Amino acid sequence: MKILVCLKQVPHQDARLDIDGAGTWIKEDGIKFEINSYDTFALEEALRIKDAGEAEVVVVSIGPDRVTQALRTALGMGADRAVHVKDTEIDGSDALVISKLLAAVGKEESPDLVLMGLMSDDGNTAAVAPMLAELMGIPSATAVMSVEASGDGYKVERELEGGALEVVELPKPCLIAVQSGLNQVRYASLKGIMAAKKKPIDVKGAGDLGLAGNVGAGAAKTHIEKIFAPVKGEGAEIVEGSTDEVVTQLVAKIKELGLL
Amino acid sequence: MGNILIVTELKDGAIREASYELVSFAQKIGGDIKSLVIGSGVAGEAESFAKKGGGTVYVADDASLANYNVDGYAAAIRAGIDASGADVVLISNTPSGWDVAPRIAAALDVAFVSDAFDFQDGAYIRRIFNGKLDARVKVEGDKAIVSVQPGALAAFDGSSEGSTEALTVDTSGARAKFIEVKVAESKGVDLTKASVIVSGGRGVGDPEKFTEVIQPLADALGGAMGASRPVVDAGWLPHQYQVGSSGQVVTPKLYIACGISGAIQHLVGMKGSNFIIAINKDPDAPIFEVAQLGVVADLFEIVPALTAAVAAAKG
Ligand SMILES: Cc1cc2nc3c(=O)[nH]c(=O)nc-3n(C[C@H](O)[C@H](O)[C@H](O)COP(=O)(O)OP(=O)(O)OC[C@H]3O[C@@H](n4cnc5c(N)ncnc54)[C@H](O)[C@@H]3O)c2cc1C
């Protein structure tokens, strides 16, 4: 049994988001990065399957040198080995190009199960999981809130609106993109972090995956032309002053609403 | 702009409001509009959609399509694209929409734009970083699969000429198997009945602070406590406290959001409140766009002081 977990390293959720000189992405210099929150739940789910039986957990991530840190964290949490897809040519790739790179890794690894997050906290496209499944020719389910082994595959619960759940069965091999909150994510233990130092990280370029010349902005079918602060409407009336002054105004409002 | 195919979605046997919003979106892009209705026993709905902006409506009507299934629906959408000769395919960004749409783009090797909320000057506009920034996305060439944020545009409510055409779909290759839908059970806290809700987000920081800071204000106001999703995901509070698209949709007289940024999935759950106060230390937090009163400050300064002042005002 082999599980491939796809991880993305993204700007920390509390990082300052300043727009870069070209106006097409944020300034990445000097900000903290972390494993995409949705992906941490996917990794945890893989490690639970591993803990419950026999499984090899392989993590893969695409990105520059800084991604090594995310992979080390994943190895520290209990993943067995890592694949780091690193190539400056990849810059400017869209979700479809990223999916093609991951599909090439998927072909080399031929996992029984691919686990990943529903979407990334930066791009928010939620596109890579279904695309990767399509390119690997396997069934998939997204926004998954529970995973249970069933027959020759998995029975999963997909989250619908308002908290309803859709129960779906997928035969192996398959891809499951998890929703946040399906488990409580572990921390890497000190022992785990020490052990991770000896675990292998295999670095591959686009050429190693048979995609030389077919990645990056030139291969992308979508381009971000510009990013900008959301257009503001009228917005809230901002209450200013000392804490006492602010609170006095809030209480006056609550009274006016007839709630006090 | 060529042909646009609207992929409609049914809920409880009727075409959803979001599908009529796709008509408005298609009109904004401009082009010849055609539509697709997928389901079982859906001829009547297809007829009526054809007269309400859907144009030529292809009907994939099959017992195997009665419930959503990624493989069956992907087959139906691809058949619809072939039949319509569509360049642009619009689909609502709902749990089934986001599950299937990217697969179609990958299968056809065409552009995919996710969760667009507008189309301006030849580009799609969408939120990134959970609502903190927006992006203008351009597509290479004419072909694209686009998922559209529900609620972004007003639903088309005019009438039009239109007709239906049956579409045969081969769903025999489906691997994913639909078993059932479990409806959300409401247990414990029913936030929809509270007249005041004090909600805390990730900014509250830890579970103890909910007991020490958020709950006392809710109690002082005779209201209930609510939360954003990360709070529930982290196990700080049970799911019944969650407000938003995957939690409860609430409309209290007063909603006080503390340390909540205002992602769209949270906003859809509370923006219908009669009055909204937001307390957040980030002046650019999107929550201030839906609030009537805002306080840009540390919630740990404001909330305890407000709790004391409310208690004092009650005498
Ligand atoms: C399919 C789907 C369904 C979802 N359903 C829901 C849902 O039902 N409900 C929901 O809420 N979310 C939902 N989400 C998640 C949503 O996208 C956001 O991730 C979430 O709402 C963010 O929660 P938050 O505002 O608490 O956290 P953040 O976005 O991290 O915001 C925390 C805020 O706290 C502020 N802050 C920090 N410290 C302080 C302080 N001391 N004082 C004042 N302010 C402070 C920060 O400035 C920041 O604005 C869903 C997502 C998906 C993809």
XYZ file of C-alpha atoms and ligand atoms in Angstrom:
628
model
C 0.000 0.000 0.000
C 1.456 3.328 -1.056
C -0.025 6.757 -0.335
C 1.115 9.838 -2.209
C 0.419 13.101 -0.386
C 0.648 16.317 -2.394
C 1.637 19.329 -0.302
C 1.940 22.982 -1.191
C 3.956 25.458 0.798
C 2.090 28.772 1.042
C 2.577 32.135 2.769
C 1.770 31.874 6.471
C -1.881 32.738 7.142
C -0.823 35.724 9.241
C 1.851 36.948 6.808
C 1.644 40.495 5.500
C 0.416 40.457 1.931
C 2.129 43.237 -0.042
C 1.767 43.305 -3.811
C 5.035 42.838 -5.732
C 6.561 45.250 -8.257
C 5.044 43.502 -11.274
C 1.640 43.624 -9.589
C 0.968 39.962 -10.344
C 1.745 38.285 -7.008
C 2.682 39.136 -3.443
C 6.175 39.981 -2.206
C 7.582 36.727 -0.932
C 10.817 38.147 0.504
C 10.981 38.117 4.263
C 7.600 36.478 4.913
C 7.036 33.192 6.691
C 5.787 30.122 4.835
C 3.912 27.073 6.079
C 2.318 23.899 4.736
C -1.063 24.773 3.220
C -3.618 24.221 5.990
C -5.826 21.876 3.939
C -2.795 19.726 3.081
C -1.868 19.238 6.736
C -5.200 17.444 7.212
C -4.433 15.260 4.162
C -1.020 14.334 5.545
C -2.544 13.519 8.929
C -5.122 11.259 7.274
C -2.337 9.434 5.392
C -0.349 8.984 8.603
C -3.428 7.580 10.345
C -3.856 4.999 7.579
C -0.169 4.189 7.968
C -0.499 3.895 11.758
C -3.475 1.557 11.375
C -1.707 -0.862 9.034
C 0.995 -1.104 6.458
C 1.529 1.872 4.216
C 4.369 3.854 2.766
C 3.658 7.590 2.803
C 5.425 9.586 0.096
C 5.071 13.378 0.109
C 5.560 15.494 -2.996
C 5.798 19.240 -3.302
C 6.562 21.607 -6.158
C 8.383 24.844 -5.462
C 11.718 26.595 -4.830
C 14.373 25.769 -2.200
C 12.208 26.954 0.713
C 9.910 23.962 0.094
C 12.571 21.690 1.629
C 11.432 22.984 5.011
C 7.818 21.916 4.385
C 8.991 18.473 3.264
C 11.226 18.110 6.353
C 8.229 18.973 8.529
C 6.145 16.324 6.756
C 8.928 13.757 7.188
C 9.188 14.764 10.836
C 5.489 14.084 11.269
C 5.973 10.568 9.936
C 6.080 10.519 6.127
C 8.632 8.029 4.803
C 10.216 9.901 1.919
C 9.784 13.000 -0.168
C 9.917 14.131 -3.765
C 10.773 17.790 -4.345
C 9.986 19.054 -7.832
C 12.189 22.103 -8.244
C 12.895 23.953 -11.451
C 13.009 27.703 -12.162
C 11.260 26.937 -15.468
C 8.134 26.081 -13.477
C 7.547 29.730 -12.454
C 4.320 31.064 -13.948
C 2.706 27.635 -14.268
C -1.043 27.455 -13.735
C -2.977 24.694 -11.962
C -3.115 22.540 -15.089
C 0.659 22.616 -15.582
C 1.196 21.844 -11.894
C -1.216 18.921 -12.264
C 0.779 17.599 -15.223
C 3.980 17.657 -13.141
C 2.250 15.888 -10.262
C 0.728 13.366 -12.675
C 4.244 12.571 -13.907
C 5.314 11.935 -10.309
C 2.131 9.903 -9.842
C 3.043 7.776 -12.843
C 6.487 7.032 -11.401
C 5.131 6.242 -7.963
C 1.844 4.546 -8.945
C 0.237 4.985 -5.507
C -2.898 3.181 -4.338
C -4.192 6.401 -2.856
C -3.454 10.067 -3.477
C -4.348 12.426 -0.627
C -4.263 16.203 -0.767
C -6.083 19.292 0.425
C -9.245 20.630 -1.191
C -7.499 23.867 -2.119
C -4.564 26.124 -1.320
C -4.755 29.078 1.026
C -3.002 31.334 -1.513
C -4.392 30.675 -5.002
C -7.687 29.178 -3.753
C -8.351 27.479 -7.087
C -9.244 24.006 -5.745
C -8.317 22.790 -9.225
C -5.244 20.598 -8.850
C -6.878 17.620 -7.126
C -9.577 16.873 -9.734
C -7.157 17.686 -12.568
C -4.512 15.357 -11.199
C -7.076 12.552 -10.820
C -8.219 13.071 -14.414
C -4.647 13.022 -15.729
C -3.854 9.890 -13.686
C -7.071 8.279 -14.940
C -8.406 7.583 -11.439
C -11.660 8.486 -9.654
C -11.697 11.307 -7.145
C -13.712 13.005 -4.435
C -13.246 16.505 -3.019
C -14.143 18.246 0.263
C -13.913 14.931 2.063
C -14.746 14.901 5.792
C -14.180 11.205 6.528
C -12.297 8.318 4.935
C -13.039 4.692 5.686
C -11.618 1.563 4.047
C -14.408 -0.314 2.303
C -14.083 -3.364 0.079
C -11.468 -2.692 -2.552
C -11.411 1.035 -1.933
C -12.719 3.770 0.283
C -16.033 5.055 1.471
C -15.814 8.814 1.933
C -18.137 11.563 3.091
C -18.082 14.738 0.994
C -19.200 17.953 2.622
C -22.140 19.670 0.948
C -23.666 23.033 1.784
C -25.069 23.594 5.260
C -23.185 20.608 6.687
C -24.959 17.822 4.763
C -22.719 14.916 3.733
C -22.656 12.925 0.505
C -21.439 9.361 0.919
C -19.427 8.085 -2.047
C -17.502 4.876 -2.710
C -14.280 4.968 -4.689
C -12.354 1.898 -5.860
C -8.549 1.964 -5.549
C -6.483 3.580 -6.933
C -8.189 6.879 -6.263
C -7.621 10.469 -5.196
C -9.162 12.051 -2.123
C -9.027 15.818 -1.579
C -9.851 16.563 2.031
C -11.761 19.426 3.605
C -10.281 21.122 6.657
C -11.194 19.706 10.050
C -11.623 16.014 9.212
C -9.030 15.141 11.856
C -6.782 16.762 14.446
C -3.350 17.243 12.936
C -0.362 15.972 14.951
C 2.816 17.921 15.561
C 6.211 16.562 14.603
C 7.843 15.073 17.692
C 11.479 15.767 18.506
C 12.232 12.125 17.758
C 10.380 12.456 14.464
C 12.349 15.537 13.507
C 15.641 13.774 14.270
C 14.594 10.711 12.263
C 13.502 12.945 9.380
C 17.065 14.112 8.881
C 17.936 10.673 7.540
C 14.896 10.330 5.307
C 15.483 10.922 1.598
C 14.269 13.939 -0.400
C 14.496 13.165 -4.088
C 14.874 16.358 -6.158
C 13.528 16.365 -9.700
C 13.344 18.947 -12.476
C 10.763 19.259 -15.239
C 13.124 17.382 -17.564
C 13.336 14.406 -15.189
C 9.562 14.196 -15.412
C 9.481 14.349 -19.208
C 8.049 17.860 -19.242
C 11.040 19.993 -20.267
C 9.788 22.973 -22.263
C 6.188 22.216 -21.315
C 6.019 24.055 -18.001
C 5.969 27.658 -16.803
C 4.188 30.730 -18.089
C 4.632 29.636 -21.713
C 2.714 26.432 -21.120
C 0.039 27.948 -18.880
C -3.438 28.512 -20.267
C -4.348 31.096 -17.640
C -2.326 34.081 -16.431
C -2.775 36.414 -13.521
C -2.689 39.835 -15.131
C -2.900 41.796 -11.931
C -3.682 41.356 -8.248
C -5.200 44.091 -6.156
C -6.927 44.903 -2.888
C -10.630 44.066 -3.211
C -12.678 47.059 -4.317
C -14.196 48.560 -1.202
C -17.784 49.593 -0.895
C -19.130 51.954 1.674
C -17.799 49.751 4.433
C -18.339 49.991 8.146
C -18.356 53.197 10.113
C -15.142 52.878 12.120
C -15.458 53.706 15.805
C -12.319 55.499 16.975
C -10.944 56.614 20.313
C -9.719 55.086 23.546
C -11.078 51.710 24.648
C -13.524 53.518 26.961
C -14.734 55.807 24.194
C -15.126 52.912 21.769
C -17.038 50.829 24.294
C -19.337 53.747 25.187
C -20.269 54.146 21.531
C -20.845 50.418 21.097
C -23.097 50.295 24.160
C -25.057 53.297 22.849
C -25.580 51.462 19.569
C -26.662 48.255 21.288
C -29.179 50.285 23.316
C -30.422 51.985 20.172
C -31.019 48.546 18.685
C -33.222 47.809 21.692
C -30.996 45.000 22.892
C -30.095 46.491 26.258
C -17.198 35.453 -28.008
C -18.500 32.244 -29.535
C -20.631 29.676 -27.757
C -21.221 29.559 -24.036
C -22.563 26.454 -22.334
C -24.231 26.875 -18.956
C -24.107 23.744 -16.830
C -27.157 23.997 -14.571
C -27.563 22.341 -11.209
C -30.683 20.937 -9.603
C -31.560 20.982 -5.960
C -34.632 19.160 -4.696
C -35.825 18.692 -8.266
C -35.609 22.346 -9.299
C -32.915 24.333 -11.088
C -31.011 26.355 -8.518
C -30.893 30.122 -8.316
C -27.137 29.886 -8.987
C -27.873 28.526 -12.483
C -29.894 31.666 -13.305
C -26.915 33.688 -12.077
C -24.843 31.858 -14.696
C -27.209 33.253 -17.344
C -26.329 36.756 -16.128
C -22.636 35.847 -16.155
C -22.893 34.465 -19.701
C -24.655 37.641 -20.848
C -21.831 39.659 -19.354
C -19.233 37.670 -21.323
C -21.401 37.889 -24.433
C -22.009 35.075 -26.913
C -24.514 32.508 -28.013
C -25.939 30.906 -24.859
C -26.784 27.227 -24.634
C -27.384 25.152 -21.527
C -27.210 21.695 -20.095
C -29.552 20.083 -17.591
C -28.370 16.859 -15.960
C -30.552 14.550 -13.890
C -33.381 12.066 -13.972
C -36.897 13.154 -14.884
C -35.769 16.698 -15.576
C -37.561 17.438 -18.870
C -39.949 19.938 -17.252
C -37.180 21.918 -15.590
C -35.212 21.925 -18.848
C -38.246 23.269 -20.749
C -38.681 26.097 -18.304
C -34.948 26.967 -18.222
C -35.006 27.215 -22.030
C -37.613 29.973 -21.708
C -35.750 31.784 -18.935
C -32.445 32.593 -20.567
C -31.064 29.087 -21.160
C -31.397 29.131 -24.975
C -30.999 25.708 -26.520
C -31.037 23.357 -23.551
C -29.446 19.929 -23.845
C -31.058 17.430 -21.532
C -29.014 14.555 -20.131
C -31.896 12.647 -18.585
C -30.952 9.264 -17.210
C -31.718 7.240 -14.094
C -27.969 6.926 -13.453
C -27.759 10.734 -13.226
C -30.411 11.096 -10.529
C -27.710 11.850 -7.980
C -24.397 13.609 -8.442
C -21.567 11.302 -9.423
C -18.280 12.760 -10.620
C -17.777 10.298 -13.481
C -21.378 10.338 -14.730
C -21.590 14.106 -14.577
C -18.219 14.517 -16.279
C -19.473 12.296 -19.107
C -22.684 14.349 -19.368
C -20.819 17.664 -19.441
C -18.400 16.437 -22.095
C -21.349 15.252 -24.201
C -22.917 18.685 -23.721
C -19.729 20.420 -24.846
C -19.548 18.223 -27.956
C -23.197 18.812 -28.829
C -23.102 22.566 -28.271
C -19.660 23.277 -29.689
C -19.089 25.444 -26.632
C -15.973 27.550 -26.237
C -16.702 28.690 -22.697
C -18.373 26.446 -20.135
C -19.875 28.038 -17.025
C -20.589 26.000 -13.915
C -21.459 27.127 -10.398
C -18.711 26.761 -7.810
C -20.753 24.470 -5.561
C -19.682 21.153 -3.994
C -20.532 19.322 -7.229
C -19.276 22.127 -9.483
C -15.804 22.292 -7.953
C -15.632 18.490 -7.881
C -16.167 17.996 -11.607
C -15.214 21.216 -13.449
C -11.405 20.940 -13.166
C -11.580 17.332 -14.400
C -13.221 18.525 -17.624
C -10.522 21.169 -18.168
C -7.782 18.575 -17.658
C -9.486 16.035 -19.927
C -9.862 18.587 -22.736
C -6.542 20.320 -21.969
C -8.174 23.749 -21.817
C -7.973 26.700 -19.429
C -9.723 26.548 -16.089
C -10.760 29.616 -14.105
C -11.945 28.915 -10.590
C -14.607 30.726 -8.577
C -14.864 33.843 -10.735
C -17.199 36.490 -9.366
C -17.054 38.897 -12.297
C -15.952 39.361 -15.892
C -14.478 42.757 -16.766
C -12.660 43.946 -19.895
C -11.914 40.458 -21.129
C -10.672 39.066 -17.811
C -12.197 37.028 -15.016
C -12.058 38.471 -11.509
C -11.655 36.150 -8.556
C -10.688 36.196 -4.917
C -7.348 34.854 -3.725
C -5.806 34.468 -0.257
C -9.218 33.631 1.246
C -10.715 36.965 0.249
C -7.822 39.222 1.197
C -6.857 40.024 -2.416
C -8.439 39.854 -5.875
C -6.909 38.729 -9.155
C -7.627 39.493 -12.812
C -7.189 36.256 -14.730
C -6.716 36.140 -18.492
C -7.284 33.028 -20.544
C -5.049 32.030 -23.478
C -7.164 31.366 -26.555
C -10.958 31.045 -26.705
C -11.639 27.928 -24.721
C -12.205 27.879 -20.997
C -14.028 26.077 -18.245
C -15.078 28.664 -15.656
C -16.569 28.042 -12.246
C -18.586 30.956 -10.896
C -19.121 32.013 -7.298
C -22.768 31.554 -6.312
C -24.414 34.823 -5.323
C -21.909 36.993 -7.203
C -24.307 38.288 -9.864
C -28.050 38.792 -9.687
C -30.010 35.889 -11.144
C -31.471 36.471 -14.623
C -35.226 36.665 -14.286
C -36.286 37.602 -17.789
C -37.726 35.347 -20.439
C -36.338 34.180 -23.746
C -36.874 31.957 -26.748
C -35.479 28.503 -26.277
C -35.952 24.821 -26.876
C -34.690 21.516 -25.566
C -32.724 18.735 -27.173
C -32.181 15.271 -25.707
C -28.607 14.199 -25.102
C -27.542 10.586 -24.727
C -24.772 9.995 -22.252
C -22.841 6.822 -21.666
C -22.347 6.595 -17.902
C -21.312 2.942 -17.890
C -17.682 3.785 -17.120
C -18.487 5.442 -13.781
C -16.149 4.337 -10.993
C -17.224 6.643 -8.175
C -20.460 5.353 -6.659
C -23.063 7.547 -4.969
C -24.402 5.925 -1.793
C -26.541 8.522 -0.005
C -26.853 12.072 1.259
C -26.922 12.501 5.025
C -28.660 15.693 6.014
C -27.085 17.818 8.717
C -28.536 17.006 12.094
C -29.118 20.052 14.231
C -28.137 19.271 17.764
C -27.485 21.463 20.730
C -27.143 25.111 19.849
C -29.640 26.433 17.332
C -28.014 29.717 16.427
C -30.767 30.613 14.000
C -33.043 31.496 16.933
C -30.614 33.756 18.824
C -31.260 37.498 18.654
C -27.626 38.303 19.473
C -24.623 36.258 18.371
C -21.065 36.953 19.467
C -18.731 35.024 17.166
C -15.042 34.384 17.502
C -12.570 33.464 14.780
C -9.009 32.212 14.505
C -7.931 35.553 15.941
C -9.281 34.482 19.347
C -6.224 32.236 19.458
C -7.138 29.354 21.766
C -10.139 27.500 23.215
C -9.838 28.972 26.734
C -10.257 32.458 25.324
C -13.683 31.479 24.025
C -14.758 30.680 27.578
C -12.995 33.675 29.088
C -13.667 36.392 26.523
C -16.310 35.527 23.907
C -18.885 33.588 25.960
C -19.114 36.271 28.710
C -20.070 38.956 26.172
C -22.643 36.623 24.618
C -24.023 35.926 28.113
C -24.107 39.617 29.059
C -26.154 40.336 25.942
C -28.427 37.359 26.527
C -27.208 35.903 23.250
C -25.395 32.895 21.874
C -21.776 32.246 20.963
C -20.764 31.452 17.385
C -17.515 30.700 15.577
C -15.779 30.610 12.237
C -14.702 27.345 10.685
C -11.024 27.203 11.736
C -12.208 27.331 15.359
C -14.303 24.237 14.796
C -11.631 22.543 12.647
C -9.136 22.930 15.472
C -11.590 21.301 17.861
C -11.959 24.425 20.039
C -15.747 24.323 19.667
C -18.161 21.721 18.266
C -19.606 22.073 14.778
C -22.974 23.383 15.934
C -21.304 26.721 16.718
C -20.078 27.186 13.147
C -21.527 30.033 11.121
C -21.148 29.973 7.344
C -21.763 28.088 4.134
C -20.914 24.759 5.748
C -22.388 25.684 9.127
C -25.475 27.630 10.091
C -26.909 30.608 8.229
C -27.959 33.150 10.849
C -29.855 36.444 10.824
C -29.775 37.794 14.404
C -30.636 41.364 15.359
C -26.977 41.845 16.268
C -23.908 39.892 15.139
C -20.567 40.753 16.718
C -17.594 39.273 14.823
C -14.378 39.121 16.872
C -11.117 38.145 15.172
C -12.880 36.953 12.025
C -11.395 38.066 8.684
C -14.574 37.781 6.629
C -13.953 35.053 4.036
C -16.881 34.618 1.648
C -17.872 31.268 3.192
C -18.274 32.973 6.555
C -20.041 36.018 5.128
C -22.775 34.000 3.426
C -23.674 32.665 6.861
C -24.119 36.027 8.619
C -24.386 38.931 6.193
C -28.183 38.835 6.479
C -27.926 39.888 10.141
C -29.841 43.045 11.010
C -26.762 44.791 12.462
C -23.118 43.739 12.366
C -20.253 44.944 14.551
C -16.751 43.788 13.605
C -13.727 43.880 15.883
C -10.482 43.123 14.059
C -6.966 44.466 14.331
C -6.497 44.473 10.542
C -8.110 47.594 9.016
C -8.223 45.855 5.619
C -10.086 42.767 6.839
C -13.010 42.080 4.441
C -15.381 41.701 7.428
C -15.503 45.524 7.612
C -17.235 45.513 4.208
C -20.353 43.841 5.581
C -20.289 45.409 9.063
C -22.142 48.603 9.925
C -19.826 49.425 12.822
C -16.168 48.506 12.956
C -13.478 48.639 15.607
C -9.884 48.345 14.420
C -8.243 47.081 17.603
C -7.118 44.107 19.634
C -10.231 42.139 20.555
C -8.710 41.327 23.952
C -8.806 45.054 24.805
C -12.280 45.734 23.492
C -14.354 42.637 24.248
C -13.766 42.379 28.041
C -14.327 46.148 28.406
C -17.521 45.867 26.362
C -18.714 42.949 28.499
C -18.177 45.022 31.655
C -19.914 48.050 30.141
C -22.909 45.971 29.043
C -23.191 44.476 32.525
C -22.974 47.972 34.034
C -25.613 49.315 31.636
C -28.000 46.579 32.742
C -27.460 47.814 36.323
C -15.956 24.715 1.077
C -15.614 25.619 2.194
C -16.536 25.833 3.194
C -16.248 26.704 4.239
N -17.212 26.919 5.188
C -16.979 27.850 6.153
C -17.988 28.153 7.121
O -19.084 27.576 7.137
N -17.701 29.092 8.060
C -16.494 29.758 8.099
O -16.322 30.611 8.978
N -15.528 29.466 7.214
C -15.731 28.523 6.247
N -14.719 28.221 5.372
C -13.354 28.749 5.633
C -13.132 30.165 5.134
O -12.676 30.128 3.802
C -12.045 30.870 5.993
O -10.867 30.101 5.990
C -12.477 31.093 7.429
O -13.761 31.692 7.475
C -11.481 31.995 8.134
O -11.803 32.066 9.502
P -11.289 33.289 10.397
O -11.809 34.556 9.854
O -11.612 32.949 11.802
O -9.693 33.170 10.271
P -8.673 34.130 9.517
O -9.060 34.342 8.112
O -7.336 33.576 9.791
O -8.848 35.513 10.260
C -8.462 35.764 11.571
C -8.655 37.245 11.779
O -8.394 37.552 13.138
C -7.789 38.832 13.209
N -7.116 38.886 14.504
C -6.078 38.129 14.944
N -5.775 38.437 16.220
C -6.622 39.419 16.591
C -6.803 40.160 17.802
N -6.056 39.929 18.894
N -7.766 41.103 17.829
C -8.551 41.347 16.742
N -8.419 40.674 15.586
C -7.474 39.716 15.516
C -6.889 38.878 12.011
O -6.626 40.226 11.643
C -7.725 38.137 10.961
O -8.499 39.032 10.189
C -14.987 27.348 4.312
C -14.053 27.122 3.303
C -14.351 26.274 2.257
C -13.347 26.077 1.185
